[in-house]
């Protein structure tokens, strides 16, 4: 085949998975085109081709969905996890198969995007773009100015260089202090690990923004569809974001 689109792109756009995962499915021989197993990533397909993944036909004409969920604590940001009591997909009862865009750990709360558009998901999660994400964080104490500076300059933790882009004090509470934290990076449990390195315990962690999209007044456990304008703004934020130079 010499015309059409690359197979992995078609799979990702249909919501099978991210493009990288779709490439792995092809390599493993789990994708067939017109009844023939395909393992070459350069394969191109047309709308007339019949595509099967794991023996199941690829849905034709499926529209993309873009959803914002206010994730409560206690839910995992996965589609399937045999060890999880609850998954975020339980909170979004739609017929299409959706995938979380990035993750919030089980104990964290707030804004989580879900979609069946694999290209969109990869755009927002690829480390090349580092779209801003903002969090409200309740600590069991208030860091000093010098400690905040350490967080901004970066810390070497478990062989990873981690840093906060911005930190601001929000208010005191009976339990400690609320801080606003902005990340460019998206490392696993990054905020908890960095504050823990300084000896602080994160009591609550709520994501309130992803790029230009804000959580707003959406109640915990509730979801809504993103507007066309919000989807375009998120794409623009990803394609224009610039990585931060390494601190040396």
PDB file of C-alpha atoms in Angstrom:
ATOM      1  CA  UNK A   1       0.000   0.000   0.000  1.00  0.00           C
ATOM      2  CA  UNK A   2       1.421   3.381  -0.972  1.00  0.00           C
ATOM      3  CA  UNK A   3      -1.512   5.714  -0.357  1.00  0.00           C
ATOM      4  CA  UNK A   4      -3.510   6.546   2.756  1.00  0.00           C
ATOM      5  CA  UNK A   5      -2.468   7.097   6.363  1.00  0.00           C
ATOM      6  CA  UNK A   6      -0.060   5.245   8.583  1.00  0.00           C
ATOM      7  CA  UNK A   7      -1.784   2.405  10.382  1.00  0.00           C
ATOM      8  CA  UNK A   8      -0.720   3.455  13.894  1.00  0.00           C
ATOM      9  CA  UNK A   9      -2.167   6.934  13.350  1.00  0.00           C
ATOM     10  CA  UNK A  10      -5.506   5.501  12.234  1.00  0.00           C
ATOM     11  CA  UNK A  11      -5.617   3.226  15.291  1.00  0.00           C
ATOM     12  CA  UNK A  12      -4.789   6.069  17.674  1.00  0.00           C
ATOM     13  CA  UNK A  13      -7.404   8.375  16.139  1.00  0.00           C
ATOM     14  CA  UNK A  14     -10.024   5.647  16.543  1.00  0.00           C
ATOM     15  CA  UNK A  15      -9.281   5.590  20.275  1.00  0.00           C
ATOM     16  CA  UNK A  16      -7.562   2.192  20.435  1.00  0.00           C
ATOM     17  CA  UNK A  17      -4.696   3.618  22.515  1.00  0.00           C
ATOM     18  CA  UNK A  18      -1.895   6.174  22.279  1.00  0.00           C
ATOM     19  CA  UNK A  19       0.096   6.087  19.043  1.00  0.00           C
ATOM     20  CA  UNK A  20       3.097   4.605  20.839  1.00  0.00           C
ATOM     21  CA  UNK A  21       0.973   1.771  22.241  1.00  0.00           C
ATOM     22  CA  UNK A  22      -0.597   1.210  18.818  1.00  0.00           C
ATOM     23  CA  UNK A  23       2.870   0.821  17.341  1.00  0.00           C
ATOM     24  CA  UNK A  24       3.583  -1.890  19.907  1.00  0.00           C
ATOM     25  CA  UNK A  25       0.321  -3.664  19.014  1.00  0.00           C
ATOM     26  CA  UNK A  26       1.423  -3.725  15.375  1.00  0.00           C
ATOM     27  CA  UNK A  27       4.875  -5.065  16.245  1.00  0.00           C
ATOM     28  CA  UNK A  28       3.272  -7.850  18.289  1.00  0.00           C
ATOM     29  CA  UNK A  29       1.180  -8.971  15.305  1.00  0.00           C
ATOM     30  CA  UNK A  30      -2.124  -8.066  16.952  1.00  0.00           C
ATOM     31  CA  UNK A  31      -3.394  -5.944  14.047  1.00  0.00           C
ATOM     32  CA  UNK A  32      -4.743  -7.266  10.738  1.00  0.00           C
ATOM     33  CA  UNK A  33      -5.598  -5.350   7.562  1.00  0.00           C
ATOM     34  CA  UNK A  34      -7.970  -7.037   5.121  1.00  0.00           C
ATOM     35  CA  UNK A  35      -7.414 -10.333   6.921  1.00  0.00           C
ATOM     36  CA  UNK A  36      -3.608 -10.181   6.856  1.00  0.00           C
ATOM     37  CA  UNK A  37      -1.489  -9.678   9.990  1.00  0.00           C
ATOM     38  CA  UNK A  38       0.585  -6.488   9.707  1.00  0.00           C
ATOM     39  CA  UNK A  39       3.809  -5.966  11.654  1.00  0.00           C
ATOM     40  CA  UNK A  40       5.457  -3.130   9.688  1.00  0.00           C
ATOM     41  CA  UNK A  41       4.992   0.351  11.133  1.00  0.00           C
ATOM     42  CA  UNK A  42       5.259   1.971   7.700  1.00  0.00           C
ATOM     43  CA  UNK A  43       2.071   0.285   6.511  1.00  0.00           C
ATOM     44  CA  UNK A  44      -0.522   2.705   5.148  1.00  0.00           C
ATOM     45  CA  UNK A  45      -4.261   2.107   5.016  1.00  0.00           C
ATOM     46  CA  UNK A  46      -7.253   3.733   3.357  1.00  0.00           C
ATOM     47  CA  UNK A  47     -10.838   4.184   4.578  1.00  0.00           C
ATOM     48  CA  UNK A  48     -11.845   1.156   2.475  1.00  0.00           C
ATOM     49  CA  UNK A  49      -9.511  -1.237   4.347  1.00  0.00           C
ATOM     50  CA  UNK A  50     -10.927  -3.561   7.003  1.00  0.00           C
ATOM     51  CA  UNK A  51      -8.830  -3.308  10.177  1.00  0.00           C
ATOM     52  CA  UNK A  52      -8.983  -5.722  13.123  1.00  0.00           C
ATOM     53  CA  UNK A  53      -7.280  -5.324  16.502  1.00  0.00           C
ATOM     54  CA  UNK A  54      -7.037  -8.419  18.699  1.00  0.00           C
ATOM     55  CA  UNK A  55      -9.562 -10.079  16.399  1.00  0.00           C
ATOM     56  CA  UNK A  56     -12.116  -7.280  16.765  1.00  0.00           C
ATOM     57  CA  UNK A  57     -13.047  -4.880  13.948  1.00  0.00           C
ATOM     58  CA  UNK A  58     -11.969  -1.269  14.303  1.00  0.00           C
ATOM     59  CA  UNK A  59     -15.042   0.945  14.768  1.00  0.00           C
ATOM     60  CA  UNK A  60     -15.757   3.004  11.676  1.00  0.00           C
ATOM     61  CA  UNK A  61     -16.798   6.629  11.850  1.00  0.00           C
ATOM     62  CA  UNK A  62     -16.434   6.875  15.632  1.00  0.00           C
ATOM     63  CA  UNK A  63     -16.449  10.468  16.818  1.00  0.00           C
ATOM     64  CA  UNK A  64     -13.892  11.759  19.279  1.00  0.00           C
ATOM     65  CA  UNK A  65     -14.889  12.603  22.829  1.00  0.00           C
ATOM     66  CA  UNK A  66     -13.081  14.984  25.168  1.00  0.00           C
ATOM     67  CA  UNK A  67     -14.181  14.930  28.791  1.00  0.00           C
ATOM     68  CA  UNK A  68     -13.151  16.697  31.993  1.00  0.00           C
ATOM     69  CA  UNK A  69     -13.662  14.767  35.238  1.00  0.00           C
ATOM     70  CA  UNK A  70     -13.286  15.995  38.804  1.00  0.00           C
ATOM     71  CA  UNK A  71     -11.591  12.877  40.131  1.00  0.00           C
ATOM     72  CA  UNK A  72     -12.286  12.047  43.789  1.00  0.00           C
ATOM     73  CA  UNK A  73      -9.673  10.398  45.995  1.00  0.00           C
ATOM     74  CA  UNK A  74      -9.830   6.607  45.980  1.00  0.00           C
ATOM     75  CA  UNK A  75     -10.115   6.130  42.200  1.00  0.00           C
ATOM     76  CA  UNK A  76      -7.258   4.959  40.005  1.00  0.00           C
ATOM     77  CA  UNK A  77      -6.548   6.687  36.687  1.00  0.00           C
ATOM     78  CA  UNK A  78      -6.598   3.455  34.703  1.00  0.00           C
ATOM     79  CA  UNK A  79      -8.969   1.622  32.384  1.00  0.00           C
ATOM     80  CA  UNK A  80      -8.309  -1.811  33.876  1.00  0.00           C
ATOM     81  CA  UNK A  81      -6.506  -2.630  37.122  1.00  0.00           C
ATOM     82  CA  UNK A  82      -7.250  -5.934  38.870  1.00  0.00           C
ATOM     83  CA  UNK A  83      -5.862  -4.534  42.123  1.00  0.00           C
ATOM     84  CA  UNK A  84      -7.991  -1.352  42.099  1.00  0.00           C
ATOM     85  CA  UNK A  85     -11.300  -1.063  43.927  1.00  0.00           C
ATOM     86  CA  UNK A  86     -12.491   1.757  41.660  1.00  0.00           C
ATOM     87  CA  UNK A  87     -11.386   3.212  38.324  1.00  0.00           C
ATOM     88  CA  UNK A  88     -12.148   6.684  36.950  1.00  0.00           C
ATOM     89  CA  UNK A  89     -13.937   5.192  33.942  1.00  0.00           C
ATOM     90  CA  UNK A  90     -16.714   4.082  36.316  1.00  0.00           C
ATOM     91  CA  UNK A  91     -17.550   7.760  36.808  1.00  0.00           C
ATOM     92  CA  UNK A  92     -18.015   8.457  33.083  1.00  0.00           C
ATOM     93  CA  UNK A  93     -20.797   6.114  31.829  1.00  0.00           C
ATOM     94  CA  UNK A  94     -20.486   6.615  28.068  1.00  0.00           C
ATOM     95  CA  UNK A  95     -20.557   3.959  25.368  1.00  0.00           C
ATOM     96  CA  UNK A  96     -17.168   4.870  23.880  1.00  0.00           C
ATOM     97  CA  UNK A  97     -14.004   3.448  25.399  1.00  0.00           C
ATOM     98  CA  UNK A  98     -12.129   6.335  26.979  1.00  0.00           C
ATOM     99  CA  UNK A  99      -8.563   6.610  28.231  1.00  0.00           C
ATOM    100  CA  UNK A 100      -7.212   8.983  30.892  1.00  0.00           C
ATOM    101  CA  UNK A 101      -4.850  11.652  29.563  1.00  0.00           C
ATOM    102  CA  UNK A 102      -1.951  11.247  32.000  1.00  0.00           C
ATOM    103  CA  UNK A 103      -2.635  10.228  35.559  1.00  0.00           C
ATOM    104  CA  UNK A 104      -3.574  11.365  39.016  1.00  0.00           C
ATOM    105  CA  UNK A 105      -2.552   8.872  41.673  1.00  0.00           C
ATOM    106  CA  UNK A 106      -5.219   7.140  43.724  1.00  0.00           C
ATOM    107  CA  UNK A 107      -4.996   9.569  46.656  1.00  0.00           C
ATOM    108  CA  UNK A 108      -5.042  12.708  44.488  1.00  0.00           C
ATOM    109  CA  UNK A 109      -8.073  14.661  43.324  1.00  0.00           C
ATOM    110  CA  UNK A 110      -9.152  17.121  40.690  1.00  0.00           C
ATOM    111  CA  UNK A 111      -9.015  17.716  36.969  1.00  0.00           C
ATOM    112  CA  UNK A 112      -8.479  14.642  34.820  1.00  0.00           C
ATOM    113  CA  UNK A 113      -9.042  14.583  31.066  1.00  0.00           C
ATOM    114  CA  UNK A 114     -10.375  11.493  29.276  1.00  0.00           C
ATOM    115  CA  UNK A 115     -10.634  10.910  25.549  1.00  0.00           C
ATOM    116  CA  UNK A 116     -10.769   8.332  22.759  1.00  0.00           C
ATOM    117  CA  UNK A 117      -8.453  10.476  20.612  1.00  0.00           C
ATOM    118  CA  UNK A 118      -5.019   8.865  20.910  1.00  0.00           C
ATOM    119  CA  UNK A 119      -3.214  11.669  19.069  1.00  0.00           C
ATOM    120  CA  UNK A 120      -4.703  14.255  21.427  1.00  0.00           C
ATOM    121  CA  UNK A 121      -3.664  12.224  24.481  1.00  0.00           C
ATOM    122  CA  UNK A 122      -0.110  11.815  23.247  1.00  0.00           C
ATOM    123  CA  UNK A 123       0.165  15.515  22.439  1.00  0.00           C
ATOM    124  CA  UNK A 124      -0.711  16.472  26.022  1.00  0.00           C
ATOM    125  CA  UNK A 125       1.450  13.840  27.722  1.00  0.00           C
ATOM    126  CA  UNK A 126       4.604  13.802  25.588  1.00  0.00           C
ATOM    127  CA  UNK A 127       7.545  15.173  27.654  1.00  0.00           C
ATOM    128  CA  UNK A 128       8.620  17.344  24.704  1.00  0.00           C
ATOM    129  CA  UNK A 129       5.737  19.752  25.315  1.00  0.00           C
ATOM    130  CA  UNK A 130       5.400  19.895  29.125  1.00  0.00           C
ATOM    131  CA  UNK A 131       1.985  21.576  29.286  1.00  0.00           C
ATOM    132  CA  UNK A 132       1.509  23.514  32.546  1.00  0.00           C
ATOM    133  CA  UNK A 133      -0.508  21.776  35.250  1.00  0.00           C
ATOM    134  CA  UNK A 134      -1.555  23.596  38.425  1.00  0.00           C
ATOM    135  CA  UNK A 135      -2.286  22.009  41.792  1.00  0.00           C
ATOM    136  CA  UNK A 136      -3.600  23.119  45.170  1.00  0.00           C
ATOM    137  CA  UNK A 137      -1.564  21.267  47.804  1.00  0.00           C
ATOM    138  CA  UNK A 138      -2.273  21.004  51.539  1.00  0.00           C
ATOM    139  CA  UNK A 139       0.884  20.337  53.568  1.00  0.00           C
ATOM    140  CA  UNK A 140       1.329  19.598  57.251  1.00  0.00           C
ATOM    141  CA  UNK A 141       3.551  22.685  57.503  1.00  0.00           C
ATOM    142  CA  UNK A 142       4.638  25.789  55.610  1.00  0.00           C
ATOM    143  CA  UNK A 143       7.994  25.601  53.736  1.00  0.00           C
ATOM    144  CA  UNK A 144      10.468  28.412  54.230  1.00  0.00           C
ATOM    145  CA  UNK A 145      11.572  30.722  51.405  1.00  0.00           C
ATOM    146  CA  UNK A 146      14.853  28.823  51.119  1.00  0.00           C
ATOM    147  CA  UNK A 147      13.022  25.497  50.875  1.00  0.00           C
ATOM    148  CA  UNK A 148      10.765  26.861  48.146  1.00  0.00           C
ATOM    149  CA  UNK A 149      13.869  28.011  46.272  1.00  0.00           C
ATOM    150  CA  UNK A 150      15.240  24.459  46.454  1.00  0.00           C
ATOM    151  CA  UNK A 151      12.028  23.171  44.882  1.00  0.00           C
ATOM    152  CA  UNK A 152      12.272  25.706  42.058  1.00  0.00           C
ATOM    153  CA  UNK A 153      15.942  25.016  41.391  1.00  0.00           C
ATOM    154  CA  UNK A 154      15.336  21.284  41.346  1.00  0.00           C
ATOM    155  CA  UNK A 155      16.107  18.143  43.334  1.00  0.00           C
ATOM    156  CA  UNK A 156      17.818  14.890  42.366  1.00  0.00           C
ATOM    157  CA  UNK A 157      15.497  12.139  43.640  1.00  0.00           C
ATOM    158  CA  UNK A 158      15.773   8.470  42.656  1.00  0.00           C
ATOM    159  CA  UNK A 159      18.021   9.371  39.722  1.00  0.00           C
ATOM    160  CA  UNK A 160      15.489  11.884  38.376  1.00  0.00           C
ATOM    161  CA  UNK A 161      15.898  15.663  38.194  1.00  0.00           C
ATOM    162  CA  UNK A 162      12.620  17.106  39.511  1.00  0.00           C
ATOM    163  CA  UNK A 163      11.576  20.721  39.813  1.00  0.00           C
ATOM    164  CA  UNK A 164       8.535  22.953  40.333  1.00  0.00           C
ATOM    165  CA  UNK A 165       7.911  25.735  37.826  1.00  0.00           C
ATOM    166  CA  UNK A 166       6.089  27.997  40.301  1.00  0.00           C
ATOM    167  CA  UNK A 167       5.143  27.852  43.981  1.00  0.00           C
ATOM    168  CA  UNK A 168       2.879  30.327  45.788  1.00  0.00           C
ATOM    169  CA  UNK A 169       1.389  30.449  49.271  1.00  0.00           C
ATOM    170  CA  UNK A 170      -2.432  30.339  49.301  1.00  0.00           C
ATOM    171  CA  UNK A 171      -3.541  30.238  52.941  1.00  0.00           C
ATOM    172  CA  UNK A 172      -3.085  28.624  56.343  1.00  0.00           C
ATOM    173  CA  UNK A 173      -5.483  25.993  57.666  1.00  0.00           C
ATOM    174  CA  UNK A 174      -5.928  24.062  60.905  1.00  0.00           C
ATOM    175  CA  UNK A 175      -3.945  21.215  59.361  1.00  0.00           C
ATOM    176  CA  UNK A 176      -1.095  23.217  57.860  1.00  0.00           C
ATOM    177  CA  UNK A 177      -0.728  25.353  54.741  1.00  0.00           C
ATOM    178  CA  UNK A 178      -2.211  25.414  51.240  1.00  0.00           C
ATOM    179  CA  UNK A 179       0.231  26.072  48.412  1.00  0.00           C
ATOM    180  CA  UNK A 180      -0.307  26.526  44.692  1.00  0.00           C
ATOM    181  CA  UNK A 181       2.170  24.487  42.628  1.00  0.00           C
ATOM    182  CA  UNK A 182       2.690  24.657  38.861  1.00  0.00           C
ATOM    183  CA  UNK A 183       4.444  21.810  37.044  1.00  0.00           C
ATOM    184  CA  UNK A 184       5.864  21.564  33.562  1.00  0.00           C
ATOM    185  CA  UNK A 185       6.988  17.999  34.233  1.00  0.00           C
ATOM    186  CA  UNK A 186       4.678  15.097  34.902  1.00  0.00           C
ATOM    187  CA  UNK A 187       6.727  12.562  36.840  1.00  0.00           C
ATOM    188  CA  UNK A 188       5.121   9.850  38.953  1.00  0.00           C
ATOM    189  CA  UNK A 189       4.027  11.201  42.366  1.00  0.00           C
ATOM    190  CA  UNK A 190       6.334  14.173  41.761  1.00  0.00           C
ATOM    191  CA  UNK A 191       4.730  16.633  44.176  1.00  0.00           C
ATOM    192  CA  UNK A 192       4.561  14.127  47.024  1.00  0.00           C
ATOM    193  CA  UNK A 193       8.147  13.010  46.436  1.00  0.00           C
ATOM    194  CA  UNK A 194       9.556  16.521  46.348  1.00  0.00           C
ATOM    195  CA  UNK A 195       7.784  17.787  49.445  1.00  0.00           C
ATOM    196  CA  UNK A 196       8.586  14.497  51.176  1.00  0.00           C
ATOM    197  CA  UNK A 197      12.281  15.042  50.419  1.00  0.00           C
ATOM    198  CA  UNK A 198      12.026  18.230  52.507  1.00  0.00           C
ATOM    199  CA  UNK A 199      10.201  16.395  55.305  1.00  0.00           C
ATOM    200  CA  UNK A 200       6.645  17.541  54.591  1.00  0.00           C
ATOM    201  CA  UNK A 201       3.594  15.328  54.217  1.00  0.00           C
ATOM    202  CA  UNK A 202       1.014  16.058  51.525  1.00  0.00           C
ATOM    203  CA  UNK A 203      -2.429  15.863  53.116  1.00  0.00           C
ATOM    204  CA  UNK A 204      -4.424  16.748  50.000  1.00  0.00           C
ATOM    205  CA  UNK A 205      -3.457  17.248  46.386  1.00  0.00           C
ATOM    206  CA  UNK A 206      -5.983  18.718  43.934  1.00  0.00           C
ATOM    207  CA  UNK A 207      -5.231  19.437  40.270  1.00  0.00           C
ATOM    208  CA  UNK A 208      -7.101  22.588  39.296  1.00  0.00           C
ATOM    209  CA  UNK A 209      -5.747  23.405  35.816  1.00  0.00           C
ATOM    210  CA  UNK A 210      -4.310  21.709  32.738  1.00  0.00           C
ATOM    211  CA  UNK A 211      -2.980  24.300  30.327  1.00  0.00           C
ATOM    212  CA  UNK A 212      -5.779  26.824  29.727  1.00  0.00           C
ATOM    213  CA  UNK A 213      -8.551  24.578  31.104  1.00  0.00           C
ATOM    214  CA  UNK A 214      -9.715  25.087  34.692  1.00  0.00           C
ATOM    215  CA  UNK A 215     -11.630  22.698  36.956  1.00  0.00           C
ATOM    216  CA  UNK A 216     -13.946  25.503  38.066  1.00  0.00           C
ATOM    217  CA  UNK A 217     -17.075  24.563  40.019  1.00  0.00           C
ATOM    218  CA  UNK A 218     -17.330  20.973  38.788  1.00  0.00           C
ATOM    219  CA  UNK A 219     -18.246  18.814  41.800  1.00  0.00           C
ATOM    220  CA  UNK A 220     -16.148  15.778  42.834  1.00  0.00           C
ATOM    221  CA  UNK A 221     -17.172  12.719  40.818  1.00  0.00           C
ATOM    222  CA  UNK A 222     -18.892  14.813  38.149  1.00  0.00           C
ATOM    223  CA  UNK A 223     -17.798  15.264  34.535  1.00  0.00           C
ATOM    224  CA  UNK A 224     -18.557  17.436  31.524  1.00  0.00           C
ATOM    225  CA  UNK A 225     -17.612  17.511  27.855  1.00  0.00           C
ATOM    226  CA  UNK A 226     -14.952  19.982  26.808  1.00  0.00           C
ATOM    227  CA  UNK A 227     -16.036  22.669  24.376  1.00  0.00           C
ATOM    228  CA  UNK A 228     -14.516  22.875  20.904  1.00  0.00           C
ATOM    229  CA  UNK A 229     -12.730  26.041  22.017  1.00  0.00           C
ATOM    230  CA  UNK A 230     -11.179  24.250  25.018  1.00  0.00           C
ATOM    231  CA  UNK A 231      -9.953  21.376  22.835  1.00  0.00           C
ATOM    232  CA  UNK A 232      -8.352  23.853  20.412  1.00  0.00           C
ATOM    233  CA  UNK A 233      -6.775  25.764  23.318  1.00  0.00           C
ATOM    234  CA  UNK A 234      -5.297  22.566  24.749  1.00  0.00           C
ATOM    235  CA  UNK A 235      -3.831  21.606  21.373  1.00  0.00           C
ATOM    236  CA  UNK A 236      -2.353  25.084  21.018  1.00  0.00           C
ATOM    237  CA  UNK A 237      -0.886  24.980  24.536  1.00  0.00           C
ATOM    238  CA  UNK A 238       0.850  21.690  23.761  1.00  0.00           C
ATOM    239  CA  UNK A 239       2.260  22.742  20.387  1.00  0.00           C
ATOM    240  CA  UNK A 240       3.589  26.077  21.669  1.00  0.00           C
ATOM    241  CA  UNK A 241       4.927  24.981  25.074  1.00  0.00           C
ATOM    242  CA  UNK A 242       8.707  25.154  25.371  1.00  0.00           C
ATOM    243  CA  UNK A 243      10.748  22.814  27.609  1.00  0.00           C
ATOM    244  CA  UNK A 244      12.593  24.404  30.532  1.00  0.00           C
ATOM    245  CA  UNK A 245      16.393  24.458  30.241  1.00  0.00           C
ATOM    246  CA  UNK A 246      18.151  22.072  32.600  1.00  0.00           C
ATOM    247  CA  UNK A 247      19.492  23.577  35.810  1.00  0.00           C
ATOM    248  CA  UNK A 248      23.255  23.112  36.031  1.00  0.00           C
TER     249      UNK A 248
END
